[in-house]
């Protein structure tokens, strides 16, 4: 493993342990579970993206990583971050968590206070020829998130209206520790607001 | 724990180990992961249903139970089996796994050979007032699966067309070991057909 | 699996979860870790004895079973219980935990109150021809524990003075749930006495 | 976490995954389990030493880390490496594994080929006033290992003759990945020689 990869592994461990210690985050883990991803500075394929093998699930009421962190172990979130980076290469990390109308209303206020750009991907607007293949959808989805945010890469976004797909909230950032800290702060804030 | 519960725990352990040892089943674990549930002979609420805490996920390319088996640790699959039992009380166990058009075509042939009843729940036919609450949907869904199967509880069924819900295949039976064995046989058969 | 084995698996799950939920027991897990074993009513070899695969270790300050419960997964504790059963066949379960002079002094008072027989195996008295093979030692050790207890199978005993062997306390009983409950009560009592 | 700590975490993950993937190493895991430790460049207490929380145990016949890697989670191996570093500060990592007379005979030949210095700590020579406290023993033990190796820090050593302590082999090096690779090579070589 090269030095960049080794340092990335270290950061991911810290980030994942942060999630595991945040009991409130268990309430935000969706049916499809959470993944946390981290792309190399120069990243082309999912093999250049670190993720949690088996994702992060809820065991005994607490978040728990199912396996170790590994390059290539995510498909969906890895491709999402790779696509976002085409617009803003400073984005290297991302996490997904549950979406509900109530959480989103709360998040809109939360993001406004922090001047974080939010966005929504309404998949009902997706051209049918794109909707077919998962591979074809990702570029359209990220382009749509950026378009709906007025040309900027949003900090937080979700997609809605897809048949057969659970809606999830996505948060992106520069670093998995930053992204993990922000996700935990959201979990605690939302839990406290409950 | 009463004797029935203790014996149920033992059967579930055997059933879950069967899944863990079936490497081919990893290919059938959906995004929302697999659960395996087992209801008491007299079961009213999810607390009467045994399930895998944290569900069964894929780690290192193999199925792995995230936690122990516990009463009350499933919501969705527990409610599904409780509802099916209102029509056929001999059903006490169930498992869910991935659904794809290709798998379903293969499964239809597989079930025909075994004279297993199959069914489909087309949620586009679901009345809007029911679709709102998850709790309201389950009775409708099971009734629809039975109706579409000509009045019988199907052995295998899936639901289609739901916004925000990954389609999954459901297999029910009398006992978690039976259900686990059948699911593994399907996984191996489908893998071999690949 | 036969019915006896299935019921045994269920009892073991309950017993192991009891240990995992007893945080104070983490303080009693020895360097060699804890195992909990449960023998069939008619048991001849270790394959007839259920145990925790990988034993019970301390993770994050709490007891955690490393793997599932399996027949044949213990050697030492399985052979110990098989040997005890030759004297008292009503013994079917056993657990081992840490031994320190301070714990033992406390345990002696604890056992006196409950009229539990205690015993010590002083391996410095072991004939050299027996000491060689592990297999040869076990019958001698159990015979010595019974002899030192005045002819009775002790409820709690430990062995001392062995080169290369960590001293551990052993508690035996009829059932793994009984044995797990008693071990947890000891852990909590001793912790409170701290 | 500072950069040094983060990079160390990354190296430890790689090293631990190496052990987990080496099935033959399962045969070398002692009763007290294996730990792998890695000290900071400037290290004074065990809090400066990274280790596997819950150590590495055998589950399903394969080595498995019980928990994550954490600073401060080892006592014995951490103190050992800290003590060795007083003689040779280039040593920063260490691993322990099983010891048997047969393995040691094989290891002596293995080390001779590599010109690795080996040593033995015979605890029967330990002054009684030192033997009492574990804390007091470590400086004596490391000094004895160095003395018996003619003044050099040995690459591989073990201690013998201690009452209540399982003998384990210790291998030290500069880096946890080096140490993990060397331990796995030994495991495979010894397995092949079996």
XYZ file of C-alpha atoms in Angstrom:
776
model
C 0.000 0.000 0.000
C 1.294 3.460 -0.858
C 1.520 6.230 1.756
C -1.621 7.999 0.571
C -3.641 4.786 0.906
C -2.206 4.049 4.351
C -3.032 7.519 5.658
C -6.528 7.205 4.170
C -7.052 3.911 6.012
C -6.072 5.612 9.275
C -8.525 8.466 8.740
C -11.314 6.058 7.854
C -10.783 4.068 11.071
C -11.097 7.254 13.109
C -14.185 8.280 11.146
C -15.887 4.888 11.492
C -15.158 4.695 15.219
C -16.730 8.143 15.544
C -19.930 6.793 13.961
C -19.905 3.672 16.136
C -19.630 5.775 19.291
C -22.544 8.017 18.293
C -25.543 6.081 19.582
C -27.969 8.658 18.174
C -26.749 7.870 14.652
C -28.413 4.446 14.952
C -31.700 6.293 14.448
C -30.484 7.591 11.080
C -29.308 4.321 9.558
C -31.592 3.501 6.619
C -32.884 0.078 5.523
C -30.058 -0.094 2.988
C -27.587 0.734 5.785
C -25.018 3.528 5.834
C -21.765 3.666 3.968
C -18.915 6.100 4.382
C -16.547 6.490 1.442
C -13.226 8.235 0.850
C -11.667 8.715 -2.590
C -7.987 8.991 -3.433
C -6.769 12.402 -4.566
C -6.648 10.996 -8.094
C -9.558 8.579 -8.354
C -11.071 6.968 -11.408
C -12.805 3.752 -10.398
C -14.409 2.360 -7.263
C -11.095 0.599 -6.570
C -9.726 4.061 -5.752
C -12.411 4.585 -3.122
C -12.243 3.313 0.438
C -15.477 2.129 2.091
C -16.806 -0.077 4.901
C -17.092 -3.732 3.812
C -20.675 -4.779 4.610
C -21.573 -1.154 5.460
C -22.591 0.182 8.887
C -25.651 -1.436 10.414
C -27.481 -1.313 13.765
C -26.695 -4.053 16.271
C -28.003 -3.940 19.825
C -29.320 -0.437 19.189
C -25.892 0.968 18.210
C -24.150 1.647 14.893
C -21.694 -1.110 14.019
C -19.406 -1.497 11.002
C -20.013 -4.981 9.574
C -16.410 -5.441 8.396
C -13.109 -3.634 7.882
C -12.556 -0.650 5.623
C -11.424 -1.687 2.145
C -10.712 -0.133 -1.218
C -13.355 -1.167 -3.731
C -15.944 -2.387 -1.244
C -18.600 0.192 -2.180
C -20.374 0.522 -5.490
C -23.183 3.083 -5.159
C -21.621 5.669 -2.805
C -18.225 5.277 -4.499
C -19.682 6.103 -7.904
C -21.617 9.008 -6.407
C -18.508 10.622 -4.933
C -16.509 9.975 -8.126
C -19.212 11.790 -10.093
C -19.420 14.725 -7.664
C -15.644 15.143 -7.936
C -15.953 15.850 -11.645
C -17.681 19.083 -10.631
C -15.771 19.791 -7.421
C -12.528 17.806 -6.975
C -12.157 19.044 -3.393
C -14.949 16.629 -2.426
C -13.346 13.319 -1.442
C -15.697 11.827 1.153
C -19.396 11.095 1.556
C -21.901 9.378 3.839
C -25.513 8.398 3.330
C -28.224 8.140 5.971
C -31.980 7.898 6.300
C -34.387 10.366 4.750
C -37.830 11.226 6.069
C -39.959 14.318 5.370
C -39.626 15.304 9.029
C -35.827 14.965 9.080
C -35.564 16.943 5.860
C -37.623 19.845 7.225
C -35.344 19.931 10.251
C -32.214 19.646 8.065
C -33.267 22.583 5.895
C -33.196 24.858 8.928
C -29.974 23.279 10.159
C -28.234 23.831 6.799
C -29.548 27.391 6.457
C -27.873 28.378 9.740
C -24.576 26.956 8.456
C -25.039 28.404 4.946
C -24.765 24.874 3.602
C -26.163 24.414 0.108
C -28.903 21.749 -0.040
C -30.477 20.148 -3.078
C -33.020 17.581 -4.229
C -32.900 15.155 -7.134
C -36.414 14.533 -8.347
C -36.091 11.307 -10.308
C -39.521 11.745 -11.834
C -37.745 14.198 -14.164
C -35.223 11.585 -15.268
C -35.368 10.696 -18.984
C -36.503 7.110 -19.433
C -33.485 6.064 -21.507
C -31.254 7.044 -18.575
C -33.366 5.467 -15.845
C -32.759 1.958 -17.177
C -29.124 1.399 -16.246
C -27.808 2.261 -12.788
C -24.550 3.298 -14.413
C -26.320 5.785 -16.637
C -28.294 7.323 -13.785
C -25.439 8.561 -11.638
C -24.117 11.296 -13.961
C -27.680 12.516 -14.499
C -28.405 12.495 -10.756
C -25.344 14.481 -9.790
C -25.900 16.940 -12.642
C -29.494 17.340 -11.463
C -28.413 17.919 -7.820
C -25.982 20.609 -8.981
C -28.519 22.183 -11.359
C -31.238 22.284 -8.664
C -28.715 23.940 -6.309
C -28.051 26.727 -8.802
C -24.825 25.333 -10.196
C -23.045 24.478 -6.946
C -22.203 21.105 -5.473
C -24.575 20.858 -2.498
C -23.328 19.874 0.949
C -26.458 17.778 1.576
C -28.962 16.358 -0.877
C -31.377 13.500 -1.422
C -33.212 11.900 -4.279
C -36.923 11.345 -4.353
C -39.560 9.596 -6.357
C -37.618 6.565 -7.520
C -39.455 3.293 -7.851
C -37.715 0.530 -5.946
C -35.164 2.843 -4.274
C -35.265 3.921 -0.634
C -34.691 7.676 -0.437
C -31.468 8.484 1.426
C -29.797 11.715 2.463
C -26.230 12.219 1.250
C -23.648 14.477 2.901
C -20.309 15.135 1.196
C -17.057 16.763 2.317
C -13.301 16.825 2.037
C -12.414 14.179 4.541
C -14.137 11.186 6.180
C -13.501 12.497 9.707
C -15.147 15.821 8.850
C -18.063 13.996 7.244
C -18.408 11.574 10.179
C -18.313 14.424 12.706
C -20.932 16.371 10.772
C -23.206 13.338 10.436
C -22.938 12.646 14.175
C -23.667 16.273 15.011
C -26.776 16.082 12.825
C -27.833 12.824 14.527
C -27.448 14.333 17.987
C -29.120 17.603 17.021
C -32.082 15.876 15.420
C -32.379 13.428 18.318
C -32.402 16.349 20.762
C -35.025 18.117 18.670
C -37.232 14.977 18.805
C -37.528 -17.987 28.633
C -40.208 -20.660 28.216
C -39.462 -24.010 26.521
C -41.076 -23.018 23.223
C -38.902 -19.888 23.013
C -35.748 -21.831 23.893
C -36.370 -24.466 21.236
C -37.120 -21.689 18.728
C -33.771 -20.023 19.522
C -31.985 -23.305 18.869
C -33.708 -23.781 15.508
C -32.911 -20.223 14.485
C -29.197 -20.698 15.268
C -29.118 -23.755 13.027
C -31.005 -21.885 10.301
C -28.757 -18.807 10.449
C -25.577 -20.903 10.401
C -26.969 -22.626 7.317
C -27.279 -19.245 5.591
C -23.796 -18.170 6.701
C -22.278 -21.318 5.252
C -24.004 -20.860 1.889
C -21.595 -18.580 0.028
C -23.888 -18.408 -3.005
C -26.570 -16.753 -0.859
C -24.343 -13.645 -0.644
C -25.404 -12.960 -4.227
C -29.056 -12.832 -3.165
C -28.743 -10.424 -0.227
C -30.561 -7.213 -1.146
C -29.568 -3.627 -0.326
C -31.902 -3.730 2.669
C -30.206 -6.997 3.760
C -31.905 -10.297 4.559
C -33.875 -11.175 7.626
C -35.094 -14.549 8.748
C -38.031 -14.607 11.161
C -39.781 -17.254 13.229
C -43.102 -16.715 15.015
C -44.328 -18.415 18.168
C -47.200 -20.860 17.771
C -49.458 -18.200 19.261
C -48.105 -14.876 18.058
C -49.712 -11.466 18.215
C -46.990 -8.816 18.118
C -43.438 -8.570 16.791
C -42.255 -9.417 20.320
C -43.533 -12.933 19.598
C -41.297 -13.182 16.528
C -37.639 -14.156 16.565
C -35.292 -12.460 14.082
C -31.631 -11.628 13.468
C -30.594 -8.417 15.241
C -29.014 -6.190 12.569
C -30.096 -8.668 9.856
C -27.821 -10.749 7.626
C -25.365 -8.779 5.526
C -22.415 -9.553 3.230
C -18.930 -9.310 4.747
C -15.860 -10.458 2.838
C -18.120 -11.887 0.149
C -20.031 -14.174 2.525
C -23.360 -13.912 4.353
C -22.905 -12.865 7.963
C -25.467 -12.296 10.717
C -24.771 -8.871 12.204
C -25.895 -9.835 15.731
C -27.626 -12.558 17.739
C -31.163 -13.803 17.194
C -33.680 -11.955 19.376
C -37.406 -11.743 19.889
C -38.714 -8.398 18.686
C -35.699 -7.425 16.587
C -37.564 -7.366 13.278
C -40.349 -5.036 12.290
C -41.124 -5.507 8.594
C -40.662 -9.265 8.150
C -42.235 -9.944 11.554
C -45.397 -8.077 10.619
C -45.477 -9.816 7.252
C -45.395 -13.287 8.784
C -47.946 -12.309 11.460
C -50.293 -11.177 8.688
C -49.761 -14.317 6.562
C -50.598 -16.440 9.602
C -54.076 -14.941 9.749
C -54.742 -16.784 6.484
C -52.592 -19.866 7.098
C -51.512 -20.382 10.718
C -49.175 -23.209 9.680
C -46.792 -20.556 8.328
C -44.384 -19.604 11.097
C -41.164 -18.601 9.324
C -40.070 -16.369 6.465
C -36.994 -14.991 4.728
C -36.532 -12.178 2.237
C -33.893 -11.878 -0.458
C -33.098 -9.898 -3.590
C -35.486 -9.577 -6.512
C -34.488 -9.011 -10.126
C -36.495 -9.685 -13.280
C -33.955 -12.362 -14.258
C -34.112 -14.141 -10.888
C -37.900 -14.049 -10.983
C -38.077 -15.663 -14.410
C -35.790 -18.416 -13.147
C -37.812 -18.761 -9.921
C -41.070 -19.186 -11.807
C -39.715 -22.296 -13.500
C -38.185 -23.522 -10.240
C -41.483 -23.143 -8.357
C -43.519 -24.734 -11.147
C -41.426 -27.915 -10.883
C -42.102 -28.032 -7.151
C -45.771 -27.052 -7.526
C -45.087 -24.102 -5.266
C -47.642 -21.306 -5.512
C -46.084 -17.958 -6.494
C -47.648 -14.519 -6.394
C -47.006 -10.832 -7.042
C -48.193 -7.783 -5.142
C -48.540 -4.898 -7.554
C -48.510 -1.884 -5.288
C -49.688 0.369 -8.089
C -53.119 -1.091 -7.297
C -52.910 -0.050 -3.634
C -55.576 2.482 -2.547
C -53.936 5.789 -1.646
C -55.446 5.955 1.844
C -53.708 2.645 2.645
C -50.368 3.483 1.064
C -49.674 6.242 3.573
C -48.927 4.280 6.736
C -46.623 1.256 6.669
C -48.906 -0.342 9.271
C -51.909 -0.050 7.001
C -50.125 -1.481 3.986
C -49.256 -4.905 5.346
C -52.808 -6.350 5.578
C -53.529 -5.046 2.091
C -50.298 -6.497 0.699
C -50.844 -9.966 2.123
C -54.477 -9.970 1.026
C -53.332 -8.952 -2.455
C -50.667 -11.705 -2.583
C -53.320 -14.282 -1.615
C -55.901 -12.863 -4.028
C -53.405 -12.832 -6.942
C -52.549 -16.469 -6.124
C -56.170 -17.502 -6.419
C -56.953 -17.562 -2.707
C -53.946 -19.497 -1.479
C -50.987 -18.344 0.619
C -48.111 -18.401 -1.888
C -44.822 -20.088 -1.065
C -42.872 -17.305 -2.791
C -43.949 -13.788 -3.701
C -42.655 -10.271 -4.227
C -44.033 -6.779 -4.417
C -43.431 -4.418 -7.261
C -43.926 -0.823 -8.206
C -43.512 0.832 -4.828
C -41.881 4.235 -4.680
C -38.977 4.276 -2.246
C -39.052 0.504 -1.593
C -36.556 -1.989 -2.948
C -38.411 -4.992 -4.367
C -37.591 -8.157 -2.428
C -38.579 -11.788 -2.814
C -40.243 -13.407 0.199
C -40.293 -17.135 0.931
C -42.425 -18.511 3.782
C -42.642 -21.880 5.485
C -43.303 -23.767 8.692
C -39.881 -23.642 10.248
C -36.744 -21.477 9.938
C -34.513 -24.460 9.104
C -36.823 -25.479 6.245
C -36.922 -21.886 5.010
C -33.144 -21.468 5.309
C -32.518 -24.749 3.459
C -34.917 -23.773 0.678
C -33.374 -20.311 0.319
C -29.874 -21.824 0.114
C -31.006 -24.362 -2.471
C -32.440 -21.518 -4.540
C -29.187 -19.548 -4.188
C -27.106 -22.519 -5.321
C -29.475 -23.414 -8.140
C -29.630 -19.866 -9.454
C -25.867 -19.456 -9.105
C -25.318 -22.665 -11.071
C -27.774 -21.475 -13.739
C -25.757 -18.226 -14.081
C -29.852 -31.778 14.593
C -31.841 -33.824 17.089
C -34.291 -32.207 19.515
C -31.930 -32.422 22.483
C -29.203 -30.602 20.531
C -31.619 -27.926 19.317
C -32.905 -27.218 22.827
C -29.305 -27.102 24.071
C -28.412 -24.514 21.417
C -31.338 -22.364 22.551
C -30.264 -22.522 26.206
C -26.670 -21.676 25.289
C -27.772 -18.567 23.354
C -29.685 -17.336 26.395
C -26.728 -18.107 28.654
C -24.188 -16.367 26.397
C -26.382 -13.281 25.983
C -26.604 -13.148 29.783
C -22.808 -13.004 29.978
C -22.592 -10.376 27.233
C -25.052 -8.143 29.062
C -23.139 -8.388 32.350
C -20.550 -5.631 32.008
C -18.977 -6.504 35.367
C -18.061 -9.954 34.026
C -15.517 -8.272 31.713
C -13.382 -7.833 34.829
C -13.345 -11.610 35.365
C -12.329 -12.703 31.872
C -8.848 -14.252 32.094
C -5.997 -13.963 29.599
C -7.062 -17.294 28.101
C -10.616 -15.952 27.828
C -13.803 -17.542 29.152
C -15.624 -20.513 27.768
C -19.036 -21.807 28.668
C -19.763 -25.449 27.883
C -22.852 -27.662 27.930
C -22.742 -31.449 27.577
C -25.417 -33.706 26.137
C -27.230 -35.960 28.605
C -25.174 -38.849 27.218
C -21.786 -37.394 26.351
C -18.579 -39.185 25.522
C -16.367 -36.885 23.458
C -15.950 -33.141 23.012
C -18.234 -33.432 19.961
C -21.043 -34.000 22.467
C -20.277 -30.715 24.206
C -21.526 -27.325 23.088
C -19.204 -24.311 23.517
C -18.548 -20.798 22.216
C -16.395 -20.844 19.056
C -13.461 -18.492 19.755
C -14.556 -18.192 23.418
C -15.801 -15.029 25.152
C -13.392 -12.107 25.119
C -13.479 -8.413 26.129
C -14.166 -5.886 23.384
C -14.762 -2.234 24.164
C -14.801 -3.061 27.865
C -17.642 -5.576 27.557
C -17.817 -9.378 27.298
C -18.323 -10.517 23.719
C -18.650 -14.014 22.265
C -16.173 -14.265 19.386
C -18.332 -16.642 17.330
C -21.454 -18.790 17.448
C -22.051 -21.700 19.805
C -21.004 -25.015 18.290
C -20.651 -28.650 19.281
C -16.997 -29.615 19.467
C -15.558 -26.098 19.608
C -14.027 -26.475 23.085
C -11.248 -28.792 24.099
C -10.146 -27.969 27.647
C -13.453 -27.063 29.322
C -15.264 -29.816 27.403
C -12.887 -32.473 28.709
C -13.144 -31.023 32.202
C -16.938 -31.292 32.289
C -16.849 -34.782 30.722
C -14.503 -35.860 33.513
C -16.594 -34.284 36.304
C -19.650 -36.090 34.965
C -18.014 -39.452 35.637
C -18.344 -38.589 39.336
C -21.609 -36.635 39.201
C -23.615 -37.067 35.976
C -26.020 -34.290 37.016
C -23.277 -31.785 36.118
C -23.703 -30.806 32.475
C -22.399 -27.226 32.248
C -19.331 -25.248 33.275
C -17.684 -21.852 32.928
C -14.170 -20.663 33.663
C -13.089 -17.183 34.724
C -10.114 -15.355 36.201
C -8.455 -16.371 39.431
C -6.608 -14.017 41.786
C -5.789 -14.493 45.476
C -8.089 -11.563 46.315
C -11.037 -12.946 44.299
C -10.569 -16.371 45.865
C -10.661 -14.983 49.417
C -13.895 -13.193 48.553
C -15.299 -16.314 46.821
C -14.625 -18.487 49.859
C -16.948 -16.298 51.961
C -19.469 -16.133 49.128
C -19.564 -19.922 48.757
C -19.747 -20.517 52.519
C -22.962 -18.467 52.712
C -24.474 -20.598 49.929
C -23.096 -23.854 51.360
C -21.335 -24.398 48.034
C -18.451 -26.843 48.171
C -15.137 -25.318 47.031
C -11.894 -27.048 46.208
C -8.317 -26.507 45.046
C -6.169 -28.624 42.748
C -2.551 -28.192 43.729
C -0.661 -29.342 40.651
C 2.604 -29.456 42.547
C 1.270 -32.789 43.874
C 0.768 -34.163 40.364
C 2.892 -37.238 39.542
C 5.413 -36.387 36.839
C 4.317 -39.197 34.496
C 0.829 -37.661 34.447
C 1.919 -34.043 34.065
C 3.398 -34.700 30.639
C 0.281 -35.160 28.520
C -2.670 -32.769 28.771
C -4.939 -35.753 28.206
C -3.505 -37.585 31.173
C -3.797 -34.616 33.511
C -7.550 -34.086 33.389
C -8.638 -37.291 35.188
C -6.008 -36.642 37.847
C -7.094 -33.017 38.266
C -10.779 -33.790 38.687
C -9.997 -36.672 41.050
C -7.814 -34.302 43.054
C -10.522 -31.594 43.184
C -13.010 -34.185 44.464
C -10.527 -35.664 46.951
C -9.599 -32.210 48.331
C -13.328 -31.475 48.745
C -13.833 -34.572 50.872
C -15.240 -36.770 48.137
C -17.777 -34.381 46.657
C -17.809 -32.655 43.300
C -17.156 -28.998 44.221
C -19.339 -26.191 42.869
C -16.283 -23.952 42.415
C -12.608 -24.857 42.213
C -9.306 -23.749 40.743
C -5.931 -25.217 40.064
C -2.698 -23.703 41.235
C 1.015 -24.091 40.803
C 1.161 -25.196 37.180
C 4.062 -24.035 35.064
C 2.871 -22.381 31.880
C -0.829 -22.410 32.828
C -2.814 -19.373 33.941
C -4.827 -20.260 37.033
C -8.567 -20.047 36.350
C -11.629 -20.503 38.518
C -14.144 -23.099 37.336
C -17.843 -23.143 38.235
C -20.018 -26.118 37.286
C -23.760 -26.746 37.304
C -26.679 -28.503 35.675
C -27.497 -26.019 32.960
C -25.670 -23.213 31.089
C -28.286 -20.596 32.071
C -27.878 -21.464 35.760
C -24.091 -21.346 35.401
C -24.183 -18.053 33.464
C -26.521 -16.473 36.032
C -24.311 -17.599 38.898
C -21.146 -16.327 37.205
C -22.773 -12.932 36.567
C -23.979 -12.710 40.165
C -20.422 -13.398 41.317
C -19.069 -10.748 38.936
C -21.529 -8.149 40.189
C -21.023 -9.075 43.843
C -17.254 -8.964 43.582
C -17.356 -5.720 41.612
C -19.576 -4.160 44.287
C -17.203 -5.386 46.986
C -14.301 -3.675 45.142
C -5.540 12.513 16.100
C -2.162 13.764 14.922
C -0.693 12.706 11.554
C 1.707 10.175 13.092
C -1.179 8.453 14.906
C -3.352 8.416 11.780
C -0.623 6.874 9.640
C 0.016 4.310 12.386
C -3.681 3.344 12.398
C -3.518 2.795 8.642
C -0.464 0.554 8.909
C -2.038 -1.454 11.706
C -5.172 -2.102 9.634
C -3.047 -3.467 6.813
C -1.038 -5.570 9.254
C -4.113 -6.995 10.996
C -5.823 -7.819 7.697
C -2.641 -9.651 6.717
C -2.946 -11.822 9.821
C -6.663 -12.434 9.242
C -5.996 -13.619 5.703
C -3.274 -16.049 6.816
C -5.273 -19.156 7.723
C -2.127 -21.011 8.841
C -1.591 -18.409 11.579
C -4.698 -19.766 13.354
C -2.504 -22.702 14.353
C -0.095 -20.348 16.133
C -2.610 -18.378 18.204
C -1.980 -19.217 21.882
C -4.565 -19.676 24.644
C -4.012 -16.055 25.678
C -4.575 -15.013 22.030
C -2.274 -12.914 19.867
C -1.718 -9.204 20.043
C 0.079 -6.970 17.619
C 1.376 -3.655 18.938
C 2.889 -0.536 17.403
C 4.532 2.242 19.429
C 4.771 5.904 18.543
C 8.216 7.217 17.634
C 8.313 8.861 21.067
C 6.463 6.509 23.388
C 6.344 6.512 27.157
C 3.171 4.775 28.312
C 0.812 2.156 26.894
C -1.380 5.025 25.693
C 1.338 5.662 23.112
C 1.031 2.100 21.807
C -1.544 0.917 19.294
C -2.979 -2.604 19.692
C -5.964 -4.760 18.771
C -8.862 -4.298 21.220
C -9.796 -7.790 22.432
C -6.732 -9.244 20.642
C -6.759 -11.672 17.699
C -8.553 -14.951 18.311
C -9.590 -17.977 16.231
C -13.157 -18.048 14.925
C -14.326 -20.690 12.471
C -10.750 -21.898 12.142
C -9.381 -18.524 11.009
C -7.627 -15.640 12.788
C -10.039 -12.823 13.608
C -9.417 -9.492 15.337
C -11.994 -9.178 18.123
C -12.306 -5.389 17.849
C -10.739 -2.316 16.243
C -7.176 -1.140 16.707
C -6.867 1.373 19.536
C -4.170 3.251 21.417
C -3.905 1.954 24.960
C -5.756 -1.315 24.417
C -2.784 -3.552 25.233
C -1.017 -3.844 28.545
C 1.444 -6.740 28.382
C 2.751 -6.492 24.808
C 2.753 -2.681 24.991
C 4.977 -2.695 28.066
C 7.234 -5.283 26.472
C 7.842 -3.177 23.359
C 8.309 -0.018 25.452
C 10.983 -1.831 27.438
C 12.760 -3.224 24.362
C 12.892 0.282 22.916
C 15.012 1.449 25.826
C 17.743 -0.800 24.404
C 16.957 -0.415 20.696
C 14.654 2.513 19.811
C 14.351 1.289 16.221
C 12.019 -1.436 17.490
C 8.457 -0.126 17.337
C 6.284 -3.185 16.734
C 5.817 -6.659 18.161
C 3.582 -9.725 17.974
C 3.226 -12.752 20.227
C 2.204 -16.252 19.239
C 2.199 -19.799 20.567
C 5.289 -21.538 21.844
C 5.885 -25.297 21.830
C 9.176 -27.173 22.042
C 8.623 -28.471 18.505
C 7.945 -24.983 17.052
C 11.008 -23.609 18.839
C 13.292 -26.265 17.406
C 11.992 -25.415 13.944
C 12.296 -21.662 14.619
C 15.921 -21.975 15.664
C 16.816 -23.312 12.229
C 14.591 -20.749 10.528
C 16.254 -17.864 12.385
C 19.772 -19.191 11.791
C 19.208 -19.072 8.023
C 18.110 -15.446 8.330
C 20.851 -14.555 10.817
C 18.113 -13.480 13.211
C 19.194 -13.303 16.853
C 17.089 -15.531 19.118
C 16.946 -15.597 22.893
C 15.269 -17.238 25.892
C 14.184 -15.756 29.194
C 14.404 -18.403 31.870
C 12.190 -17.068 34.622
C 13.489 -19.596 37.088
C 16.477 -17.224 37.337
C 14.274 -14.273 38.262
C 14.933 -12.822 41.742
C 11.927 -13.377 43.988
C 11.507 -9.692 44.901
C 11.045 -8.942 41.198
C 8.742 -11.848 40.406
C 5.984 -10.469 42.631
C 4.743 -7.489 40.615
C 4.089 -7.799 36.897
C 5.369 -4.233 36.513
C 8.682 -5.141 38.087
C 9.179 -8.223 35.931
C 9.209 -6.604 32.512
C 12.504 -4.674 32.825
C 14.149 -7.800 34.220
C 12.749 -9.993 31.443
C 13.897 -7.745 28.613
C 17.323 -7.288 30.223
C 17.563 -11.082 30.533
C 16.575 -11.614 26.867
C 19.272 -9.159 25.787
C 21.877 -10.624 28.166
C 21.171 -14.188 26.972
C 21.541 -12.999 23.364
C 24.985 -11.604 24.060
C 23.949 -7.977 24.454
C 21.741 -7.612 21.407
C 17.979 -7.172 21.169
C 16.819 -10.531 19.754
C 14.449 -10.705 16.789
C 12.576 -13.631 18.360
C 12.480 -14.807 21.965
C 10.304 -16.548 24.511
C 10.127 -16.938 28.239
C 9.981 -20.241 30.020
C 9.406 -21.690 33.417
C 6.905 -19.202 34.801
C 4.191 -20.470 37.094
C 0.744 -19.470 35.885
C 1.978 -17.998 32.571
C 1.571 -19.642 29.199
C 4.880 -19.489 27.308
C 4.585 -17.385 24.175
C 6.993 -16.547 21.372
C 7.603 -12.840 20.735
C 8.786 -11.354 17.442
C 9.746 -7.672 17.232
C 10.472 -5.295 14.368
C 10.289 -1.768 13.069
C 6.798 -1.749 11.681
C 3.562 -3.739 12.189
C 3.324 -4.699 8.513
C 6.865 -6.130 8.567
C 6.100 -7.975 11.793
C 2.764 -9.288 10.475
C 4.371 -10.458 7.213
C 7.166 -12.216 9.093
C 4.736 -13.901 11.492
C 2.613 -15.120 8.564
C 5.664 -16.434 6.738
C 6.636 -18.351 9.871
C 3.103 -19.737 10.177
C 3.096 -20.914 6.574
C 6.623 -22.307 6.753
C 5.938 -24.209 9.961
C 2.613 -25.464 8.644
C 4.315 -26.727 5.491
C 6.995 -28.396 7.585
C 4.265 -30.171 9.595
